[in-house]
Tab-separated table of C-alpha atoms in Angstrom:
chain	number	residue	atom	x	y	z
A	1	MET	CA	-12.004	-4.058	24.636
A	2	LYS	CA	-14.215	-6.238	22.276
A	3	ILE	CA	-17.386	-4.350	22.546
A	4	LYS	CA	-15.266	-0.946	22.579
A	5	LEU	CA	-13.136	-2.295	19.110
A	6	LEU	CA	-16.726	-3.050	17.524
A	7	THR	CA	-17.633	0.474	18.030
A	8	THR	CA	-14.268	1.843	16.909
A	9	ILE	CA	-13.874	-0.245	13.673
A	10	ILE	CA	-16.602	1.441	12.255
A	11	ALA	CA	-15.845	5.082	13.076
A	12	GLY	CA	-13.554	5.550	9.747
A	13	VAL	CA	-14.623	8.308	8.178
A	14	LEU	CA	-12.906	11.811	6.892
A	15	LEU	CA	-14.735	14.469	8.020
A	16	ALA	CA	-14.547	17.794	5.788
A	17	GLY	CA	-15.502	20.817	7.245
A	18	CYS	CA	-15.039	24.447	5.729
A	19	GLY	CA	-13.854	28.051	6.986
A	20	GLY	CA	-11.225	30.180	6.427
A	21	GLY	CA	-7.774	30.524	8.427
A	22	ASN	CA	-4.162	29.531	8.172
A	23	ASP	CA	-3.222	27.284	11.622
A	24	ASN	CA	-3.010	23.597	11.174
A	25	SER	CA	-3.970	21.437	14.572
A	26	VAL	CA	-5.049	17.922	15.289
A	27	ASP	CA	-8.951	17.543	15.989
A	28	GLY	CA	-9.387	14.466	18.564
A	29	GLY	CA	-12.891	15.273	18.563
A	30	GLY	CA	-14.750	14.974	15.128
A	31	GLY	CA	-17.268	18.376	15.304
A	32	GLN	CA	-17.162	20.622	12.173
A	33	THR	CA	-16.556	24.250	12.508
A	34	PRO	CA	-17.224	27.430	10.323
A	35	ASP	CA	-13.466	27.892	10.136
A	36	THR	CA	-11.805	24.635	9.612
A	37	HIS	CA	-11.933	21.557	7.823
A	38	THR	CA	-11.347	18.031	9.306
A	39	LEU	CA	-10.088	15.010	7.569
A	40	GLN	CA	-9.877	11.470	9.196
A	41	ALA	CA	-8.012	8.408	7.701
A	42	PHE	CA	-10.036	5.698	7.225
A	43	ASP	CA	-9.460	1.798	7.576
A	44	PRO	CA	-11.028	2.342	10.139
A	45	ALA	CA	-9.470	4.973	12.176
A	46	ILE	CA	-5.680	5.640	11.438
A	47	ILE	CA	-3.084	7.402	13.793
A	48	ASN	CA	0.306	8.835	12.486
A	49	MET	CA	-0.782	9.360	8.775
A	50	ILE	CA	0.560	12.394	6.784
A	51	ALA	CA	-1.711	14.546	4.477
A	52	LYS	CA	-1.004	16.327	1.663
A	53	TYR	CA	-3.523	18.291	-0.743
A	54	ASP	CA	-3.440	19.564	-4.371
A	55	CYS	CA	-6.049	22.155	-4.822
A	56	GLY	CA	-5.171	22.928	-8.467
A	57	ASP	CA	-3.499	26.186	-9.673
A	58	GLU	CA	0.002	25.139	-7.687
A	59	LYS	CA	-1.889	25.208	-4.489
A	60	THR	CA	-0.093	22.032	-2.832
A	61	GLY	CA	0.900	21.410	0.503
A	62	THR	CA	1.324	18.979	3.058
A	63	LEU	CA	-0.471	19.625	6.629
A	64	THR	CA	1.788	20.382	9.586
A	65	SER	CA	0.124	17.378	12.101
A	66	ARG	CA	-0.307	13.983	11.693
A	67	THR	CA	-3.781	12.256	12.280
A	68	ALA	CA	-4.477	11.967	15.943
A	69	TYR	CA	-5.761	8.382	17.416
A	70	SER	CA	-9.163	9.480	16.089
A	71	GLY	CA	-7.627	9.384	12.476
A	72	LYS	CA	-8.640	13.175	12.442
A	73	VAL	CA	-6.177	15.939	11.438
A	74	THR	CA	-8.111	19.732	11.323
A	75	THR	CA	-6.515	22.332	9.148
A	76	LYS	CA	-7.184	26.160	8.341
A	77	ASP	CA	-5.499	26.180	5.193
A	78	GLU	CA	-6.887	28.846	2.883
A	79	ASN	CA	-6.185	26.599	0.004
A	80	VAL	CA	-8.310	23.537	1.202
A	81	ILE	CA	-10.984	25.545	2.947
A	82	ALA	CA	-12.084	27.922	-0.217
A	83	ASP	CA	-13.414	25.401	-1.911
A	84	PRO	CA	-12.418	21.379	-1.085
A	85	SER	CA	-13.973	20.188	-4.054
A	86	ALA	CA	-11.164	21.236	-5.982
A	87	CYS	CA	-8.921	19.173	-3.767
A	88	SER	CA	-7.564	16.185	-4.293
A	89	PHE	CA	-5.724	14.124	-1.227
A	90	THR	CA	-3.137	11.779	-0.083
A	91	PHE	CA	-2.642	10.358	3.220
A	92	THR	CA	0.501	7.895	3.200
A	93	GLY	CA	1.812	5.935	6.226
A	94	ASP	CA	5.369	5.059	7.936
A	95	GLU	CA	6.359	3.227	10.629
A	96	ASN	CA	4.625	4.996	13.067
A	97	THR	CA	1.233	4.572	11.510
A	98	GLN	CA	-1.095	2.258	12.757
A	99	ASP	CA	-4.607	0.870	12.386
A	100	VAL	CA	-6.131	2.168	15.919
A	101	THR	CA	-8.686	-0.729	16.259
A	102	ASN	CA	-6.359	-3.745	16.216
A	103	GLY	CA	-2.828	-2.414	15.991
A	104	LYS	CA	-1.884	-3.105	12.348
A	105	SER	CA	0.851	-1.325	10.667
A	106	MET	CA	-0.104	1.003	7.954
A	107	ASN	CA	3.359	1.323	6.990
A	108	GLY	CA	3.895	2.300	3.697
A	109	VAL	CA	0.014	2.928	3.112
A	110	THR	CA	-1.709	4.946	0.657
A	111	TYR	CA	-5.116	6.328	0.669
A	112	THR	CA	-6.372	8.819	-1.818
A	113	ILE	CA	-9.290	11.165	-1.985
A	114	PRO	CA	-10.382	12.313	-5.983
A	115	LYS	CA	-11.322	15.935	-6.472
A	116	GLY	CA	-14.867	16.800	-6.872
A	117	LEU	CA	-15.624	14.268	-3.567
A	118	ALA	CA	-15.023	16.351	-0.733
A	119	GLN	CA	-17.705	19.152	-0.362
A	120	LYS	CA	-18.290	21.964	2.159
A	121	ASN	CA	-20.080	21.035	5.188
A	122	GLN	CA	-20.257	17.730	4.371
A	123	LEU	CA	-18.459	14.417	5.592
A	124	VAL	CA	-15.970	12.847	3.205
A	125	THR	CA	-13.870	9.328	3.340
A	126	ALA	CA	-10.180	8.922	2.546
A	127	SER	CA	-10.522	4.622	2.397
A	128	PRO	CA	-9.401	2.137	0.128
A	129	LEU	CA	-12.619	2.702	-1.660
A	130	THR	CA	-11.847	6.344	-2.353
A	131	THR	CA	-8.363	5.151	-3.133
A	132	TYR	CA	-9.738	2.574	-5.985
A	133	LEU	CA	-11.734	5.112	-7.019
A	134	THR	CA	-8.976	7.727	-7.465
A	135	LYS	CA	-6.999	5.539	-9.273
A	136	LYS	CA	-10.052	4.150	-11.536
A	137	LEU	CA	-10.784	8.181	-12.607
A	138	ASN	CA	-7.118	8.931	-13.252
A	139	GLY	CA	-7.278	12.722	-12.721
A	140	ALA	CA	-10.746	13.030	-13.449
A	141	ALA	CA	-13.331	14.211	-11.225
A	142	PHE	CA	-15.445	12.195	-8.831
A	143	THR	CA	-18.585	11.406	-10.420
A	144	GLU	CA	-21.660	8.953	-8.968
A	145	ALA	CA	-21.484	6.938	-12.260
A	146	ALA	CA	-17.973	6.171	-11.500
A	147	ALA	CA	-18.297	5.352	-8.275
A	148	ASN	CA	-21.217	3.159	-9.056
A	149	GLU	CA	-18.607	0.975	-11.400
A	150	ALA	CA	-16.164	0.927	-8.634
A	151	LEU	CA	-18.359	-0.872	-6.745
A	152	ALA	CA	-19.411	-3.207	-9.522
A	153	GLU	CA	-15.878	-3.872	-10.011
A	154	LEU	CA	-15.405	-4.812	-6.401
A	155	GLY	CA	-18.402	-6.989	-5.921
A	156	LEU	CA	-20.191	-4.805	-3.821
A	157	ASP	CA	-23.019	-3.498	-6.220
A	158	GLY	CA	-25.329	-6.272	-4.615
A	159	LEU	CA	-25.237	-3.944	-1.884
A	160	VAL	CA	-26.915	-1.042	-3.920
A	161	ASN	CA	-28.970	-3.556	-6.181
A	162	LYS	CA	-30.560	-5.312	-3.073
A	163	GLY	CA	-31.305	-1.912	-1.160
A	164	ARG	CA	-28.658	-2.022	1.619
A	165	ILE	CA	-26.981	0.612	0.257
A	166	SER	CA	-29.254	3.323	-1.302
A	167	ASN	CA	-26.841	6.227	-1.638
A	168	VAL	CA	-23.614	5.422	-3.569
A	169	THR	CA	-22.022	8.745	-3.060
A	170	GLU	CA	-22.962	8.651	0.557
A	171	LEU	CA	-20.890	5.193	0.933
A	172	PHE	CA	-17.848	6.880	-0.213
A	173	SER	CA	-18.452	10.362	1.367
A	174	ASN	CA	-20.159	9.118	4.785
A	175	THR	CA	-19.147	5.511	5.239
A	176	GLU	CA	-19.049	5.761	9.092
A	177	ALA	CA	-23.299	6.742	8.536
A	178	VAL	CA	-23.670	4.085	5.728
A	179	ILE	CA	-22.183	1.417	7.895
A	180	ASN	CA	-23.806	1.853	11.144
A	181	ALA	CA	-27.292	1.889	9.280
A	182	LEU	CA	-26.673	-1.870	9.376
A	183	PRO	CA	-27.249	-4.224	11.966
A	184	SER	CA	-24.911	-5.262	14.163
A	185	ASP	CA	-24.926	-8.901	13.348
A	186	SER	CA	-25.289	-7.846	9.461
A	187	LYS	CA	-23.074	-10.100	7.001
A	188	ASP	CA	-23.285	-6.893	4.566
A	189	ARG	CA	-21.087	-5.133	7.284
A	190	GLY	CA	-18.933	-7.742	7.169
A	191	THR	CA	-18.366	-7.592	3.400
A	192	ILE	CA	-17.473	-3.880	2.687
A	193	LEU	CA	-15.234	-4.358	6.241
A	194	ALA	CA	-13.494	-7.531	4.785
A	195	THR	CA	-13.475	-5.734	1.032
A	196	THR	CA	-11.746	-2.442	2.333
A	197	MET	CA	-9.277	-4.488	4.095
A	198	VAL	CA	-8.164	-6.741	1.426
A	199	LEU	CA	-8.402	-4.028	-1.235
A	200	SER	CA	-6.186	-1.693	1.283
A	201	ASP	CA	-3.284	-4.565	1.096
A	202	THR	CA	-3.981	-5.554	-2.354
A	203	LEU	CA	-3.395	-1.775	-3.265
A	204	LYS	CA	-0.128	-1.701	-1.578
A	205	SER	CA	1.227	-4.965	-3.118
A	206	LEU	CA	0.130	-4.326	-6.757
A	207	GLN	CA	1.013	-0.635	-6.733
A	208	GLY	CA	1.932	-1.130	-10.445
A	209	GLU	CA	-0.873	-2.774	-11.956
A	210	SER	CA	-4.220	-1.561	-13.264
A	211	PHE	CA	-7.558	-1.188	-11.398
A	212	GLU	CA	-9.032	-4.071	-13.259
A	213	GLU	CA	-6.406	-6.529	-12.170
A	214	ILE	CA	-6.281	-4.929	-8.670
A	215	ALA	CA	-10.209	-5.331	-8.238
A	216	THR	CA	-9.860	-8.659	-9.717
A	217	VAL	CA	-7.673	-10.006	-7.204
A	218	THR	CA	-9.357	-8.260	-4.003
A	219	LYS	CA	-12.819	-10.174	-5.067
A	220	THR	CA	-11.119	-13.171	-5.461
A	221	ILE	CA	-9.727	-12.528	-1.892
A	222	THR	CA	-12.644	-11.111	-0.213
A	223	ALA	CA	-14.681	-14.264	-1.260
A	224	SER	CA	-12.382	-16.527	0.563
A	225	VAL	CA	-12.402	-14.037	3.438
A	226	THR	CA	-15.861	-13.718	4.045
A	227	ALA	CA	-16.602	-17.415	3.426
A	228	LYS	CA	-14.025	-18.374	6.574
A	229	TYR	CA	-15.159	-14.623	8.393
A	230	PRO	CA	-18.805	-13.607	6.972
A	231	PHE	CA	-19.286	-10.973	9.779
A	232	TYR	CA	-15.366	-9.604	9.495
A	233	PRO	CA	-13.672	-8.483	11.634
A	234	ALA	CA	-15.474	-10.869	14.162
A	235	VAL	CA	-15.403	-14.455	14.470
A	236	GLY	CA	-18.523	-16.884	13.871
A	237	LYS	CA	-20.043	-18.400	11.313
A	238	ASN	CA	-23.704	-18.298	12.320
A	239	ALA	CA	-23.322	-15.155	14.347
A	240	PRO	CA	-20.571	-12.627	15.647
A	241	THR	CA	-18.670	-13.278	18.688
A	242	ASP	CA	-16.996	-11.414	20.788
A	243	GLU	CA	-13.357	-12.472	19.000
A	244	LEU	CA	-12.225	-9.942	16.499
A	245	ILE	CA	-9.277	-10.624	14.376
A	246	TYR	CA	-7.344	-8.963	11.477
A	247	LEU	CA	-5.533	-10.269	8.355
A	248	ASP	CA	-2.570	-9.244	6.416
A	249	VAL	CA	-3.169	-10.413	2.881
A	250	LYS	CA	-0.595	-8.597	1.029
A	251	ASN	CA	1.738	-11.668	0.129
A	252	THR	CA	-1.940	-13.264	-0.768
A	253	ALA	CA	-2.612	-10.461	-2.967
A	254	THR	CA	0.853	-11.438	-4.924
A	255	GLU	CA	0.306	-14.990	-4.983
A	256	VAL	CA	-3.178	-14.550	-6.815
A	257	GLN	CA	-2.299	-12.207	-8.961
A	258	GLU	CA	0.477	-14.717	-10.162
A	259	GLY	CA	-2.468	-17.223	-10.576
A	260	LYS	CA	-2.092	-18.979	-7.344
A	261	PRO	CA	-4.658	-20.455	-5.283
A	262	VAL	CA	-6.188	-17.919	-2.348
A	263	LYS	CA	-4.465	-19.361	0.730
A	264	LEU	CA	-5.391	-16.850	3.536
A	265	PRO	CA	-2.865	-16.408	6.352
A	266	GLU	CA	-3.181	-17.182	9.981
A	267	SER	CA	-5.613	-14.154	11.590
A	268	LYS	CA	-3.816	-12.350	14.422
A	269	PRO	CA	-6.109	-10.928	17.598
A	270	ALA	CA	-6.957	-7.321	17.176
A	271	VAL	CA	-5.265	-5.550	19.871
A	272	GLU	CA	-6.222	-1.888	20.286
A	273	VAL	CA	-3.576	0.935	20.077
A	274	PRO	CA	-3.449	2.588	23.572
A	275	GLU	CA	-6.436	5.255	23.543
A	276	ASP	CA	-3.927	8.124	25.101
A	277	THR	CA	-1.433	7.430	22.186
A	278	LYS	CA	-0.535	10.634	20.586
A	279	PRO	CA	0.536	11.066	16.987
A	280	VAL	CA	4.483	11.718	16.516
A	281	PRO	CA	5.846	15.010	15.355
A	282	PRO	CA	5.508	15.262	11.016
A	283	PRO	CA	8.797	15.163	9.014
A	284	THR	CA	10.507	17.987	8.841
A	285	GLY	CA	11.909	20.198	6.050
A	286	GLY	CA	8.522	20.960	4.105
A	287	THR	CA	7.708	24.152	2.749
A	288	GLY	CA	5.410	26.133	5.265
A	289	GLY	CA	4.058	29.146	4.153
A	290	SER	CA	1.610	30.930	6.235
A	291	GLY	CA	-0.203	28.260	8.213
A	292	ASP	CA	-1.031	24.691	7.170
A	293	GLY	CA	0.979	23.325	4.181
A	294	GLY	CA	1.864	25.864	2.211
A	295	SER	CA	3.700	24.902	-1.353
A	296	GLY	CA	5.529	21.746	-1.917
A	297	GLY	CA	3.141	19.086	-1.459
A	298	GLY	CA	3.370	15.649	-3.533
A	299	ASN	CA	1.606	12.437	-4.086
A	300	GLY	CA	3.012	10.029	-1.045
A	301	ASN	CA	4.373	6.795	-1.571
């Protein structure tokens, strides 16, 4: 399980295809086709997230399938495929939502993608990083300058300055490729994965706080995580071991925001969600329209 889990844990990307049509289906594969747009929730792959879009001009809706075991959901919704760059996306979790690599509940988690990041025939990631950037942009479109600022605020700019990451936009839009380019025993990989984990929990705990406060709390907790687990989620001080863990630092984030010192919770062993797990049916009652989504939409939790 451990080797497989290490492979899966870096496979969190939101794939963006393009084309035309109006049917929605779950894509368990990952390849793009000319007439579909595939999205995947990342921290890493998350099953059972509900995806919504807002493409402007009242073109809003909810995809009619949840994310699959791979974290992917594929749409032929014409509102999305006409011009993905005009769309922002929101993924929300409920009691059915889990990180498939370790079993961590993602109930109440929300990931967003700012408009301008998704492009036709290109990969794009929905992750804690894109969620933080969306909050920072406050309705503005994606720019590489804003992405650079976000990395600096989260303490990840050193990876760029030292040449570990050569393309900032690619880190946000093709996270899997960027992480896979790092050596398997790289502390840089551990830093990125620890940061996204802490940021995800901090975003949930401090929903009403400014992005500056969220960044400060995230950096503080991440420093403690990487000091104890430099190859997170693998255990081992000098080299990663086969033992994989995960942390839940939502309460820690609240405590740190209140001025208390960092006290990391006990780690939990990573246990994969069974690979044959299927997504549950999406909530009913939405306005369907013709095919995927339709009108209505919303911004999730």
